[in-house]
Amino acid sequence: MSDTVVVVGAGLAGLSCAVRLHAAGVPVRVVEAAGEVGGRVRTDIVDGFRLDRGFQVFNTAYPEAGRVLDIGALDLGVIASGLIVFERGRRERFMLPWRHPGHALSGLLADVGSPRDKAALAALTAWDIAVPAERLRGGTERTTEAELRHWGISSRMIDKLLRPFLSGVVLERELQTSSRFFHLLWRAFARGTIGLPALGMGEIPRQLAARLPAEALSLGTPVAAVTEDGVRTAGGEAIPARAVVVATDPAAAAGLCPGLRIPEMRAVTTFYHVAARSPLGEPTQIVDAEGLVTDTLVVTDVVPGYSPDGRALISTSLLGVLSDADEPGVRSRLAQIYGTDTSAWRHLATYPIEAALPAMTPPFPLRRPVRLAPGRYVCGDHRDTGSQQGALVSGRRAADAVLADLG
C-alpha cells in the first residue's frame, strides 16, 4: 500500500489539511476537480476586473488564519469597521468608535435604536471581546434573535441594524443561527480587521497551495469514488493511498462517503457592476434595512487594484439563487441606495452560489467528527462552523486525526 495520504478537494479545508500533513513529513497528494485551488474562495479575472466568487471578506481575528497564513503578505485593503444602513431613502452611519474616532458620535446619533439599545449592544460587544472563546462556545444556546432579546436589544435595533448586517454574514434573515456561533462571530468582527487581499480572495488558497510541492497538486482531476485502496478518478485512474481525506462540499462528500449527513445549505447571489466612478467614495459596507438587497460595497474603494483602469467595481449580494434576469431590479435599488443614476452602469457578472454556507441552527454542534472509519476522514466548514475559520480548523483536525492514526 502507498504511504501517501490523498486529500480530495483543494478548498481551504483540504489545503489546510494537506499543508499540516506535509509539514509533518507525510507524503500527500491533493486531487481537485477544478482547474485551480480554492473551492468557494476563488477570484476570477473578467475584462481585467478581479471578481471574487460571491462577496467574501477576510477577518484577521480568525485564530486559525493567524496560524497558517502570512496575513501581511495578503496586503489587505481595509473595510471600515461599521455600516451605513439604508432605509426609506435615508442613510444612517453606525461605526465602531474605537476604530473610527472621527465618527465616535455616529453610533450615538444614528437612528437605529434607543440609547438603552445602544448600551445593551455595547455591553454585549464588550462581553464577547473580553470573555475567553471557550466560554462563548460553552454558553447557553438559543437562536441569535432570542439571544439579542435576552441582552435587552429591542425589535427596532434588531430589524434596522443587526438583522440586515447578520443576514449578509449567516445568509438568513430570521436570525435562527445558533447564538454560540453568533458570539464567536461577533467577537471576531469586534476584535479583527476586515478586508480584502490586494489580489483577491483567491490569494488565500493560493498562499496555502504554495507551501506544497508542485507534484502534490493534481488539478482538473475529479474523483469518482473512494475505494478500499485509495481513490478512483473520473478518468479511471486508481490512486493508492494509506488514508483518504474528503474535503469537498457537503453534497460531493456525501456522494463519496455514503451515510454522511448533508446539512441544509444557505444560498446567496452576488451581482457585479462597473461605474465610471465610485458612487460612495469610502470603503464602507451598506446594508439594506428593507431587505430588497442584502448588502453592497464599492470594492474599489477598498482595493483600487480590483479594477484595471480606475473605474469603480460595485459588489451587491442578495439571499437566494437569482439570475441575470433579476439584475434590472437590483440596479434600480442601487440607484436608491447610492442616490445616483445607475442606468449607465455596466452589469459585469452574476454569481449564484447555491451552497454557500451550511445552516447553523440550534442545536448546533460546533465540532462534528472528522474520522469516519479507519483510514477515512472528512473535513470542511460543515464539520466545524460555516466560516473560513471553520474550514481551516476542520482541515487541521482531520490532519491531526490522520497523524494520530498513522502513528
mmCIF file of C-alpha atoms in Angstrom:
data_model
loop_
_atom_site.group_PDB
_atom_site.id
_atom_site.type_symbol
_atom_site.label_atom_id
_atom_site.label_comp_id
_atom_site.label_asym_id
_atom_site.label_seq_id
_atom_site.Cartn_x
_atom_site.Cartn_y
_atom_site.Cartn_z
ATOM 1 C CA MET A 1 0.000 0.000 0.000
ATOM 2 C CA SER A 2 1.166 3.535 -0.760
ATOM 3 C CA ASP A 3 2.382 5.737 2.097
ATOM 4 C CA THR A 4 0.614 8.707 0.501
ATOM 5 C CA VAL A 5 -2.421 10.379 2.053
ATOM 6 C CA VAL A 6 -4.873 11.564 -0.624
ATOM 7 C CA VAL A 7 -6.874 14.709 0.067
ATOM 8 C CA VAL A 8 -9.905 15.085 -2.197
ATOM 9 C CA GLY A 9 -10.586 18.786 -2.699
ATOM 10 C CA ALA A 10 -8.342 21.858 -2.741
ATOM 11 C CA GLY A 11 -10.518 24.314 -0.868
ATOM 12 C CA LEU A 12 -9.411 25.939 2.384
ATOM 13 C CA ALA A 13 -10.105 22.795 4.424
ATOM 14 C CA GLY A 14 -8.307 20.420 2.062
ATOM 15 C CA LEU A 15 -5.295 22.691 1.665
ATOM 16 C CA SER A 16 -5.089 23.295 5.422
ATOM 17 C CA CYS A 17 -5.101 19.529 5.970
ATOM 18 C CA ALA A 18 -2.512 18.894 3.260
ATOM 19 C CA VAL A 19 -0.147 21.609 4.486
ATOM 20 C CA ARG A 20 -0.225 20.198 8.022
ATOM 21 C CA LEU A 21 0.419 16.655 6.800
ATOM 22 C CA HIS A 22 3.255 17.798 4.545
ATOM 23 C CA ALA A 23 4.834 19.752 7.411
ATOM 24 C CA ALA A 24 4.737 16.544 9.478
ATOM 25 C CA GLY A 25 6.648 14.701 6.767
ATOM 26 C CA VAL A 26 3.706 12.695 5.424
ATOM 27 C CA PRO A 27 3.576 12.271 1.618
ATOM 28 C CA VAL A 28 0.351 13.937 0.466
ATOM 29 C CA ARG A 29 -1.479 14.316 -2.832
ATOM 30 C CA VAL A 30 -4.338 16.780 -3.283
ATOM 31 C CA VAL A 31 -6.793 15.812 -6.029
ATOM 32 C CA GLU A 32 -9.076 18.655 -7.177
ATOM 33 C CA ALA A 33 -11.842 18.556 -9.809
ATOM 34 C CA ALA A 34 -11.468 22.224 -10.784
ATOM 35 C CA GLY A 35 -8.584 23.699 -12.688
ATOM 36 C CA GLU A 36 -7.448 25.841 -9.772
ATOM 37 C CA VAL A 37 -7.348 25.734 -5.994
ATOM 38 C CA GLY A 38 -9.748 27.493 -3.652
ATOM 39 C CA GLY A 39 -13.136 25.814 -3.824
ATOM 40 C CA ARG A 40 -15.627 28.543 -2.975
ATOM 41 C CA VAL A 41 -12.828 31.003 -2.212
ATOM 42 C CA ARG A 42 -11.686 31.928 -5.698
ATOM 43 C CA THR A 43 -11.143 35.057 -7.758
ATOM 44 C CA ASP A 44 -11.878 35.368 -11.468
ATOM 45 C CA ILE A 45 -10.426 37.944 -13.842
ATOM 46 C CA VAL A 46 -13.199 39.340 -16.083
ATOM 47 C CA ASP A 47 -12.227 42.119 -18.500
ATOM 48 C CA GLY A 48 -9.354 42.940 -16.162
ATOM 49 C CA PHE A 49 -11.549 43.219 -13.045
ATOM 50 C CA ARG A 50 -10.984 40.915 -10.064
ATOM 51 C CA LEU A 51 -14.252 39.243 -9.149
ATOM 52 C CA ASP A 52 -14.417 37.138 -6.014
ATOM 53 C CA ARG A 53 -16.889 34.299 -6.377
ATOM 54 C CA GLY A 54 -19.567 35.853 -4.245
ATOM 55 C CA PHE A 55 -18.979 38.651 -1.749
ATOM 56 C CA GLN A 56 -16.403 37.454 0.764
ATOM 57 C CA VAL A 57 -14.113 39.212 3.209
ATOM 58 C CA PHE A 58 -11.134 38.205 5.314
ATOM 59 C CA ASN A 59 -11.049 38.687 9.086
ATOM 60 C CA THR A 60 -7.646 38.984 10.767
ATOM 61 C CA ALA A 61 -9.144 37.860 14.100
ATOM 62 C CA TYR A 62 -9.740 34.303 12.921
ATOM 63 C CA PRO A 63 -7.230 32.426 15.136
ATOM 64 C CA GLU A 64 -6.547 29.624 12.657
ATOM 65 C CA ALA A 65 -5.831 32.084 9.865
ATOM 66 C CA GLY A 66 -3.160 33.658 12.029
ATOM 67 C CA ARG A 67 -1.558 30.241 12.492
ATOM 68 C CA VAL A 68 -1.462 29.062 8.894
ATOM 69 C CA LEU A 69 -1.349 32.226 6.760
ATOM 70 C CA ASP A 70 1.105 35.062 6.220
ATOM 71 C CA ILE A 71 -1.525 37.738 6.712
ATOM 72 C CA GLY A 72 0.893 40.568 5.953
ATOM 73 C CA ALA A 73 1.629 39.071 2.536
ATOM 74 C CA LEU A 74 -2.067 39.281 1.642
ATOM 75 C CA ASP A 75 -1.685 43.083 1.574
ATOM 76 C CA LEU A 76 -5.197 43.704 2.819
ATOM 77 C CA GLY A 77 -7.281 46.675 1.831
ATOM 78 C CA VAL A 78 -9.283 47.546 4.945
ATOM 79 C CA ILE A 79 -13.068 47.770 5.064
ATOM 80 C CA ALA A 80 -14.399 50.282 7.579
ATOM 81 C CA SER A 81 -15.430 48.847 10.956
ATOM 82 C CA GLY A 82 -19.036 49.867 10.786
ATOM 83 C CA LEU A 83 -22.014 50.137 8.495
ATOM 84 C CA ILE A 84 -24.177 52.519 6.576
ATOM 85 C CA VAL A 85 -27.815 51.476 7.000
ATOM 86 C CA PHE A 86 -30.215 52.405 4.202
ATOM 87 C CA GLU A 87 -33.920 52.629 4.936
ATOM 88 C CA ARG A 88 -36.718 54.614 3.313
ATOM 89 C CA GLY A 89 -34.460 56.865 1.346
ATOM 90 C CA ARG A 90 -32.131 57.692 4.259
ATOM 91 C CA ARG A 91 -28.640 56.504 5.157
ATOM 92 C CA GLU A 92 -27.571 56.169 8.791
ATOM 93 C CA ARG A 93 -23.938 55.618 9.783
ATOM 94 C CA PHE A 94 -23.018 53.287 12.662
ATOM 95 C CA MET A 95 -19.256 52.942 13.228
ATOM 96 C CA LEU A 96 -17.149 51.324 15.952
ATOM 97 C CA PRO A 97 -15.863 54.345 17.902
ATOM 98 C CA TRP A 98 -12.533 52.782 18.949
ATOM 99 C CA ARG A 99 -11.723 52.150 15.270
ATOM 100 C CA HIS A 100 -13.070 55.403 13.865
ATOM 101 C CA PRO A 101 -12.681 58.198 16.447
ATOM 102 C CA GLY A 102 -13.771 60.743 13.852
ATOM 103 C CA HIS A 103 -17.160 59.058 13.789
ATOM 104 C CA ALA A 104 -17.321 58.474 17.544
ATOM 105 C CA LEU A 105 -20.744 60.105 17.767
ATOM 106 C CA SER A 106 -22.193 58.276 14.788
ATOM 107 C CA GLY A 107 -23.418 55.330 16.836
ATOM 108 C CA LEU A 108 -24.938 57.598 19.470
ATOM 109 C CA LEU A 109 -26.720 59.738 16.909
ATOM 110 C CA ALA A 110 -27.763 57.049 14.444
ATOM 111 C CA ASP A 111 -31.494 56.377 14.372
ATOM 112 C CA VAL A 112 -31.106 52.623 14.725
ATOM 113 C CA GLY A 113 -32.371 52.149 18.265
ATOM 114 C CA SER A 114 -32.789 53.791 21.663
ATOM 115 C CA PRO A 115 -29.925 54.774 23.980
ATOM 116 C CA ARG A 116 -30.814 51.697 26.002
ATOM 117 C CA ASP A 117 -30.427 49.527 22.873
ATOM 118 C CA LYS A 118 -27.017 51.002 22.169
ATOM 119 C CA ALA A 119 -25.896 50.469 25.754
ATOM 120 C CA ALA A 120 -27.055 46.840 25.583
ATOM 121 C CA LEU A 121 -25.203 46.272 22.295
ATOM 122 C CA ALA A 122 -22.079 47.880 23.771
ATOM 123 C CA ALA A 123 -22.306 45.562 26.795
ATOM 124 C CA LEU A 124 -22.725 42.506 24.554
ATOM 125 C CA THR A 125 -19.751 43.566 22.441
ATOM 126 C CA ALA A 126 -17.566 44.172 25.491
ATOM 127 C CA TRP A 127 -18.511 40.731 26.833
ATOM 128 C CA ASP A 128 -17.606 38.998 23.591
ATOM 129 C CA ILE A 129 -14.272 40.808 23.369
ATOM 130 C CA ALA A 130 -13.286 40.058 26.960
ATOM 131 C CA VAL A 131 -14.589 36.541 27.618
ATOM 132 C CA PRO A 132 -12.428 33.567 26.564
ATOM 133 C CA ALA A 133 -13.625 31.932 23.375
ATOM 134 C CA GLU A 134 -14.074 28.583 25.133
ATOM 135 C CA ARG A 135 -16.608 30.154 27.438
ATOM 136 C CA LEU A 136 -18.542 31.525 24.481
ATOM 137 C CA ARG A 137 -18.535 28.078 22.883
ATOM 138 C CA GLY A 138 -19.954 26.561 26.043
ATOM 139 C CA GLY A 139 -22.613 29.169 26.650
ATOM 140 C CA THR A 140 -26.376 28.714 26.675
ATOM 141 C CA GLU A 141 -27.632 28.078 23.161
ATOM 142 C CA ARG A 142 -30.583 29.938 21.675
ATOM 143 C CA THR A 143 -31.334 31.382 18.292
ATOM 144 C CA THR A 144 -29.456 34.599 17.560
ATOM 145 C CA GLU A 145 -32.660 36.636 17.698
ATOM 146 C CA ALA A 146 -33.579 35.188 21.086
ATOM 147 C CA GLU A 147 -30.062 35.936 22.333
ATOM 148 C CA LEU A 148 -30.227 39.559 21.206
ATOM 149 C CA ARG A 149 -33.536 39.963 23.026
ATOM 150 C CA HIS A 150 -32.038 38.254 26.077
ATOM 151 C CA TRP A 151 -29.465 41.056 26.153
ATOM 152 C CA GLY A 152 -32.262 43.643 26.115
ATOM 153 C CA ILE A 153 -31.973 44.736 22.486
ATOM 154 C CA SER A 154 -35.276 45.896 21.020
ATOM 155 C CA SER A 155 -37.016 44.885 17.815
ATOM 156 C CA ARG A 156 -36.155 48.243 16.278
ATOM 157 C CA MET A 157 -32.395 47.810 16.620
ATOM 158 C CA ILE A 158 -32.617 44.174 15.572
ATOM 159 C CA ASP A 159 -34.648 44.974 12.470
ATOM 160 C CA LYS A 160 -32.816 48.118 11.415
ATOM 161 C CA LEU A 161 -29.192 47.263 12.209
ATOM 162 C CA LEU A 162 -28.487 43.707 13.302
ATOM 163 C CA ARG A 163 -30.796 41.716 11.051
ATOM 164 C CA PRO A 164 -29.609 43.480 7.856
ATOM 165 C CA PHE A 165 -25.951 43.062 8.807
ATOM 166 C CA LEU A 166 -26.090 39.492 10.073
ATOM 167 C CA SER A 167 -28.220 38.276 7.176
ATOM 168 C CA GLY A 168 -25.313 39.009 4.870
ATOM 169 C CA VAL A 169 -22.974 37.003 7.117
ATOM 170 C CA VAL A 170 -25.033 33.932 8.059
ATOM 171 C CA LEU A 171 -27.222 34.147 4.927
ATOM 172 C CA GLU A 172 -30.619 34.075 6.630
ATOM 173 C CA ARG A 173 -32.827 36.960 7.786
ATOM 174 C CA GLU A 174 -34.767 35.122 10.501
ATOM 175 C CA LEU A 175 -31.686 35.056 12.771
ATOM 176 C CA GLN A 176 -32.241 31.393 13.579
ATOM 177 C CA THR A 177 -28.478 30.766 13.651
ATOM 178 C CA SER A 178 -27.029 29.379 16.887
ATOM 179 C CA SER A 179 -26.281 32.053 19.482
ATOM 180 C CA ARG A 180 -22.998 30.323 20.330
ATOM 181 C CA PHE A 181 -21.778 30.805 16.777
ATOM 182 C CA PHE A 182 -23.115 34.377 16.791
ATOM 183 C CA HIS A 183 -20.989 35.270 19.829
ATOM 184 C CA LEU A 184 -17.849 33.817 18.243
ATOM 185 C CA LEU A 185 -18.622 35.696 15.041
ATOM 186 C CA TRP A 186 -19.343 38.979 16.828
ATOM 187 C CA ARG A 187 -16.125 38.591 18.806
ATOM 188 C CA ALA A 188 -14.145 38.197 15.577
ATOM 189 C CA PHE A 189 -15.748 41.253 13.991
ATOM 190 C CA ALA A 190 -15.138 43.360 17.100
ATOM 191 C CA ARG A 191 -11.502 42.275 17.521
ATOM 192 C CA GLY A 192 -10.353 41.865 13.933
ATOM 193 C CA THR A 193 -9.651 43.947 10.881
ATOM 194 C CA ILE A 194 -11.924 43.151 7.940
ATOM 195 C CA GLY A 195 -10.507 43.460 4.469
ATOM 196 C CA LEU A 196 -9.782 42.148 1.008
ATOM 197 C CA PRO A 197 -6.422 40.839 -0.260
ATOM 198 C CA ALA A 198 -4.833 43.033 -2.912
ATOM 199 C CA LEU A 199 -5.019 40.203 -5.451
ATOM 200 C CA GLY A 200 -8.460 38.958 -4.438
ATOM 201 C CA MET A 201 -9.762 36.360 -2.003
ATOM 202 C CA GLY A 202 -8.288 33.631 -4.193
ATOM 203 C CA GLU A 203 -4.872 34.660 -2.892
ATOM 204 C CA ILE A 204 -5.667 32.893 0.410
ATOM 205 C CA PRO A 205 -5.846 29.347 -1.007
ATOM 206 C CA ARG A 206 -3.015 30.146 -3.426
ATOM 207 C CA GLN A 207 -0.819 31.022 -0.469
ATOM 208 C CA LEU A 208 -1.599 27.687 1.174
ATOM 209 C CA ALA A 209 -1.025 25.761 -2.049
ATOM 210 C CA ALA A 210 2.392 27.386 -2.462
ATOM 211 C CA ARG A 211 3.503 25.568 0.691
ATOM 212 C CA LEU A 212 3.034 22.192 -1.015
ATOM 213 C CA PRO A 213 5.331 20.580 -3.587
ATOM 214 C CA ALA A 214 4.058 21.200 -7.129
ATOM 215 C CA GLU A 215 3.743 17.460 -7.711
ATOM 216 C CA ALA A 216 1.399 17.181 -4.730
ATOM 217 C CA LEU A 217 -1.392 19.035 -6.568
ATOM 218 C CA SER A 218 -3.487 17.263 -9.218
ATOM 219 C CA LEU A 219 -5.901 19.845 -10.643
ATOM 220 C CA GLY A 220 -8.661 19.113 -13.124
ATOM 221 C CA THR A 221 -8.930 15.606 -11.694
ATOM 222 C CA PRO A 222 -12.423 14.790 -10.373
ATOM 223 C CA VAL A 223 -12.692 11.791 -8.067
ATOM 224 C CA ALA A 224 -15.443 9.265 -8.838
ATOM 225 C CA ALA A 225 -15.114 7.016 -5.800
ATOM 226 C CA VAL A 226 -13.250 6.299 -2.598
ATOM 227 C CA THR A 227 -12.064 2.702 -2.793
ATOM 228 C CA GLU A 228 -10.609 0.226 -0.327
ATOM 229 C CA ASP A 229 -7.117 1.075 -1.556
ATOM 230 C CA GLY A 230 -7.433 4.825 -2.175
ATOM 231 C CA VAL A 231 -9.499 6.709 -4.752
ATOM 232 C CA ARG A 232 -10.556 6.268 -8.366
ATOM 233 C CA THR A 233 -10.722 9.301 -10.618
ATOM 234 C CA ALA A 234 -13.439 10.007 -13.153
ATOM 235 C CA GLY A 235 -10.847 9.199 -15.811
ATOM 236 C CA GLY A 236 -10.389 5.724 -14.381
ATOM 237 C CA GLU A 237 -7.031 6.252 -12.669
ATOM 238 C CA ALA A 238 -6.589 4.348 -9.412
ATOM 239 C CA ILE A 239 -4.629 6.399 -6.871
ATOM 240 C CA PRO A 240 -3.430 4.238 -3.968
ATOM 241 C CA ALA A 241 -3.461 5.827 -0.530
ATOM 242 C CA ARG A 242 -2.735 4.931 3.058
ATOM 243 C CA ALA A 243 -5.570 7.240 4.077
ATOM 244 C CA VAL A 244 -8.158 9.394 2.273
ATOM 245 C CA VAL A 245 -9.445 12.767 3.466
ATOM 246 C CA VAL A 246 -12.593 14.009 1.699
ATOM 247 C CA ALA A 247 -12.529 17.808 1.708
ATOM 248 C CA THR A 248 -15.246 18.640 -0.809
ATOM 249 C CA ASP A 249 -18.562 20.438 -0.467
ATOM 250 C CA PRO A 250 -21.134 18.506 1.615
ATOM 251 C CA ALA A 251 -23.105 17.067 -1.308
ATOM 252 C CA ALA A 252 -19.990 15.769 -3.058
ATOM 253 C CA ALA A 253 -18.656 14.471 0.258
ATOM 254 C CA ALA A 254 -21.864 12.500 0.828
ATOM 255 C CA GLY A 255 -21.523 11.014 -2.647
ATOM 256 C CA LEU A 256 -18.035 9.758 -1.789
ATOM 257 C CA CYS A 257 -18.878 8.817 1.807
ATOM 258 C CA PRO A 258 -22.315 7.125 1.874
ATOM 259 C CA GLY A 259 -24.241 7.852 5.042
ATOM 260 C CA LEU A 260 -22.612 11.221 5.663
ATOM 261 C CA ARG A 261 -25.194 13.758 6.793
ATOM 262 C CA ILE A 262 -25.670 16.663 4.382
ATOM 263 C CA PRO A 263 -26.528 19.890 6.230
ATOM 264 C CA GLU A 264 -29.046 22.358 4.883
ATOM 265 C CA MET A 265 -27.143 24.920 2.840
ATOM 266 C CA ARG A 266 -27.743 28.669 2.511
ATOM 267 C CA ALA A 267 -27.687 30.361 -0.885
ATOM 268 C CA VAL A 268 -26.590 33.830 -1.966
ATOM 269 C CA THR A 269 -26.205 35.645 -5.279
ATOM 270 C CA THR A 270 -23.683 38.414 -5.946
ATOM 271 C CA PHE A 271 -24.020 40.933 -8.768
ATOM 272 C CA TYR A 272 -21.036 42.929 -10.007
ATOM 273 C CA HIS A 273 -21.422 46.317 -11.698
ATOM 274 C CA VAL A 274 -18.891 48.729 -13.165
ATOM 275 C CA ALA A 275 -19.338 52.509 -12.948
ATOM 276 C CA ALA A 276 -17.235 55.368 -14.245
ATOM 277 C CA ARG A 277 -16.530 56.499 -10.683
ATOM 278 C CA SER A 278 -17.327 55.422 -7.147
ATOM 279 C CA PRO A 279 -20.889 56.261 -6.070
ATOM 280 C CA LEU A 280 -19.758 56.411 -2.420
ATOM 281 C CA GLY A 281 -16.077 57.294 -2.119
ATOM 282 C CA GLU A 282 -15.303 55.337 1.050
ATOM 283 C CA PRO A 283 -14.650 51.673 1.964
ATOM 284 C CA THR A 284 -17.846 51.190 3.959
ATOM 285 C CA GLN A 285 -20.440 48.486 3.502
ATOM 286 C CA ILE A 286 -24.076 49.497 3.058
ATOM 287 C CA VAL A 287 -26.859 47.210 4.287
ATOM 288 C CA ASP A 288 -30.476 47.478 3.212
ATOM 289 C CA ALA A 289 -32.776 47.507 6.236
ATOM 290 C CA GLU A 290 -35.755 46.822 3.976
ATOM 291 C CA GLY A 291 -34.108 43.653 2.674
ATOM 292 C CA LEU A 292 -34.557 44.321 -1.038
ATOM 293 C CA VAL A 293 -30.836 43.683 -1.325
ATOM 294 C CA THR A 294 -28.674 42.329 1.480
ATOM 295 C CA ASP A 295 -25.531 44.435 1.235
ATOM 296 C CA THR A 296 -23.452 46.393 -1.237
ATOM 297 C CA LEU A 297 -19.862 47.612 -1.286
ATOM 298 C CA VAL A 298 -17.757 49.626 -3.687
ATOM 299 C CA VAL A 299 -14.956 47.092 -3.850
ATOM 300 C CA THR A 300 -12.515 49.505 -5.478
ATOM 301 C CA ASP A 301 -12.910 51.906 -2.560
ATOM 302 C CA VAL A 302 -11.296 49.099 -0.538
ATOM 303 C CA VAL A 303 -8.752 47.829 -3.097
ATOM 304 C CA PRO A 304 -8.377 50.041 -6.188
ATOM 305 C CA GLY A 305 -6.424 47.228 -7.872
ATOM 306 C CA TYR A 306 -9.611 45.184 -8.316
ATOM 307 C CA SER A 307 -10.124 47.469 -11.341
ATOM 308 C CA PRO A 308 -7.718 47.591 -14.289
ATOM 309 C CA ASP A 309 -8.350 51.195 -15.254
ATOM 310 C CA GLY A 310 -9.682 53.284 -12.370
ATOM 311 C CA ARG A 311 -13.355 52.574 -12.929
ATOM 312 C CA ALA A 312 -15.392 51.553 -9.888
ATOM 313 C CA LEU A 313 -16.397 47.955 -9.170
ATOM 314 C CA ILE A 314 -19.544 47.512 -7.072
ATOM 315 C CA SER A 315 -20.479 44.213 -5.414
ATOM 316 C CA THR A 316 -24.091 43.632 -4.339
ATOM 317 C CA SER A 317 -25.469 40.479 -2.716
ATOM 318 C CA LEU A 318 -28.970 39.096 -2.223
ATOM 319 C CA LEU A 319 -30.098 35.970 -0.390
ATOM 320 C CA GLY A 320 -31.154 33.028 -2.521
ATOM 321 C CA VAL A 321 -30.402 31.919 -6.066
ATOM 322 C CA LEU A 322 -31.028 34.643 -8.647
ATOM 323 C CA SER A 323 -30.064 35.174 -12.274
ATOM 324 C CA ASP A 324 -29.229 37.877 -14.799
ATOM 325 C CA ALA A 325 -32.971 38.382 -15.224
ATOM 326 C CA ASP A 326 -33.064 39.889 -11.710
ATOM 327 C CA GLU A 327 -30.323 42.416 -12.449
ATOM 328 C CA PRO A 328 -32.590 45.326 -13.509
ATOM 329 C CA GLY A 329 -34.352 45.232 -10.140
ATOM 330 C CA VAL A 330 -31.020 45.158 -8.331
ATOM 331 C CA ARG A 331 -29.762 48.115 -10.379
ATOM 332 C CA SER A 332 -32.943 50.062 -9.593
ATOM 333 C CA ARG A 333 -32.484 49.508 -5.856
ATOM 334 C CA LEU A 334 -28.828 50.525 -6.080
ATOM 335 C CA ALA A 335 -29.899 53.829 -7.615
ATOM 336 C CA GLN A 336 -31.926 54.489 -4.457
ATOM 337 C CA ILE A 337 -29.232 53.277 -2.063
ATOM 338 C CA TYR A 338 -26.399 55.276 -3.623
ATOM 339 C CA GLY A 339 -28.585 58.225 -4.616
ATOM 340 C CA THR A 340 -27.314 58.269 -8.180
ATOM 341 C CA ASP A 341 -28.302 57.358 -11.715
ATOM 342 C CA THR A 342 -27.224 53.755 -12.348
ATOM 343 C CA SER A 343 -28.561 53.459 -15.905
ATOM 344 C CA ALA A 344 -25.052 53.724 -17.373
ATOM 345 C CA TRP A 345 -23.584 51.132 -15.027
ATOM 346 C CA ARG A 346 -22.370 48.012 -16.752
ATOM 347 C CA HIS A 347 -23.529 44.671 -15.408
ATOM 348 C CA LEU A 348 -20.316 42.636 -15.398
ATOM 349 C CA ALA A 349 -21.258 39.283 -13.827
ATOM 350 C CA THR A 350 -23.738 37.365 -11.679
ATOM 351 C CA TYR A 351 -22.576 34.704 -9.221
ATOM 352 C CA PRO A 352 -25.370 32.497 -7.831
ATOM 353 C CA ILE A 353 -23.856 30.380 -5.028
ATOM 354 C CA GLU A 354 -26.429 27.705 -4.214
ATOM 355 C CA ALA A 355 -24.431 26.047 -1.414
ATOM 356 C CA ALA A 356 -22.581 28.997 0.063
ATOM 357 C CA LEU A 357 -22.813 28.225 3.771
ATOM 358 C CA PRO A 358 -24.155 25.435 5.987
ATOM 359 C CA ALA A 359 -27.129 26.298 8.164
ATOM 360 C CA MET A 360 -26.176 26.550 11.837
ATOM 361 C CA THR A 361 -29.484 26.367 13.694
ATOM 362 C CA PRO A 362 -29.758 25.098 17.300
ATOM 363 C CA PRO A 363 -28.887 22.567 18.488
ATOM 364 C CA PHE A 364 -25.656 23.145 16.614
ATOM 365 C CA PRO A 365 -22.507 21.143 17.393
ATOM 366 C CA LEU A 366 -19.544 23.447 16.927
ATOM 367 C CA ARG A 367 -17.403 20.388 16.146
ATOM 368 C CA ARG A 368 -18.507 17.320 14.168
ATOM 369 C CA PRO A 369 -16.389 14.162 13.847
ATOM 370 C CA VAL A 370 -13.765 14.191 11.103
ATOM 371 C CA ARG A 371 -12.848 10.492 11.437
ATOM 372 C CA LEU A 372 -15.413 8.335 9.610
ATOM 373 C CA ALA A 373 -13.674 4.954 9.643
ATOM 374 C CA PRO A 374 -10.118 3.594 9.732
ATOM 375 C CA GLY A 375 -8.227 5.466 7.040
ATOM 376 C CA ARG A 376 -11.261 7.575 6.061
ATOM 377 C CA TYR A 377 -11.702 11.198 7.101
ATOM 378 C CA VAL A 378 -13.759 14.234 6.139
ATOM 379 C CA CYS A 379 -13.256 17.972 6.623
ATOM 380 C CA GLY A 380 -14.883 21.231 5.565
ATOM 381 C CA ASP A 381 -16.783 24.084 7.178
ATOM 382 C CA HIS A 382 -19.747 21.691 7.534
ATOM 383 C CA ARG A 383 -17.687 19.803 10.149
ATOM 384 C CA ASP A 384 -16.997 22.925 12.237
ATOM 385 C CA THR A 385 -18.502 26.385 11.763
ATOM 386 C CA GLY A 386 -19.626 27.891 8.473
ATOM 387 C CA SER A 387 -16.694 30.258 8.034
ATOM 388 C CA GLN A 388 -13.140 30.446 6.761
ATOM 389 C CA GLN A 389 -12.075 29.811 10.347
ATOM 390 C CA GLY A 390 -14.214 26.675 10.468
ATOM 391 C CA ALA A 391 -12.834 25.357 7.176
ATOM 392 C CA LEU A 392 -9.218 25.874 8.241
ATOM 393 C CA VAL A 393 -9.788 24.342 11.676
ATOM 394 C CA SER A 394 -11.530 21.302 10.235
ATOM 395 C CA GLY A 395 -8.565 20.723 7.926
ATOM 396 C CA ARG A 396 -6.199 20.814 10.892
ATOM 397 C CA ARG A 397 -8.411 18.461 12.886
ATOM 398 C CA ALA A 398 -8.560 15.971 10.028
ATOM 399 C CA ALA A 399 -4.775 16.092 9.602
ATOM 400 C CA ASP A 400 -4.279 15.558 13.325
ATOM 401 C CA ALA A 401 -6.624 12.556 13.220
ATOM 402 C CA VAL A 402 -4.647 11.089 10.325
ATOM 403 C CA LEU A 403 -1.345 11.662 12.117
ATOM 404 C CA ALA A 404 -2.649 10.079 15.307
ATOM 405 C CA ASP A 405 -3.946 7.017 13.462
ATOM 406 C CA LEU A 406 -0.803 6.576 11.406
ATOM 407 C CA GLY A 407 1.365 6.915 14.469
#
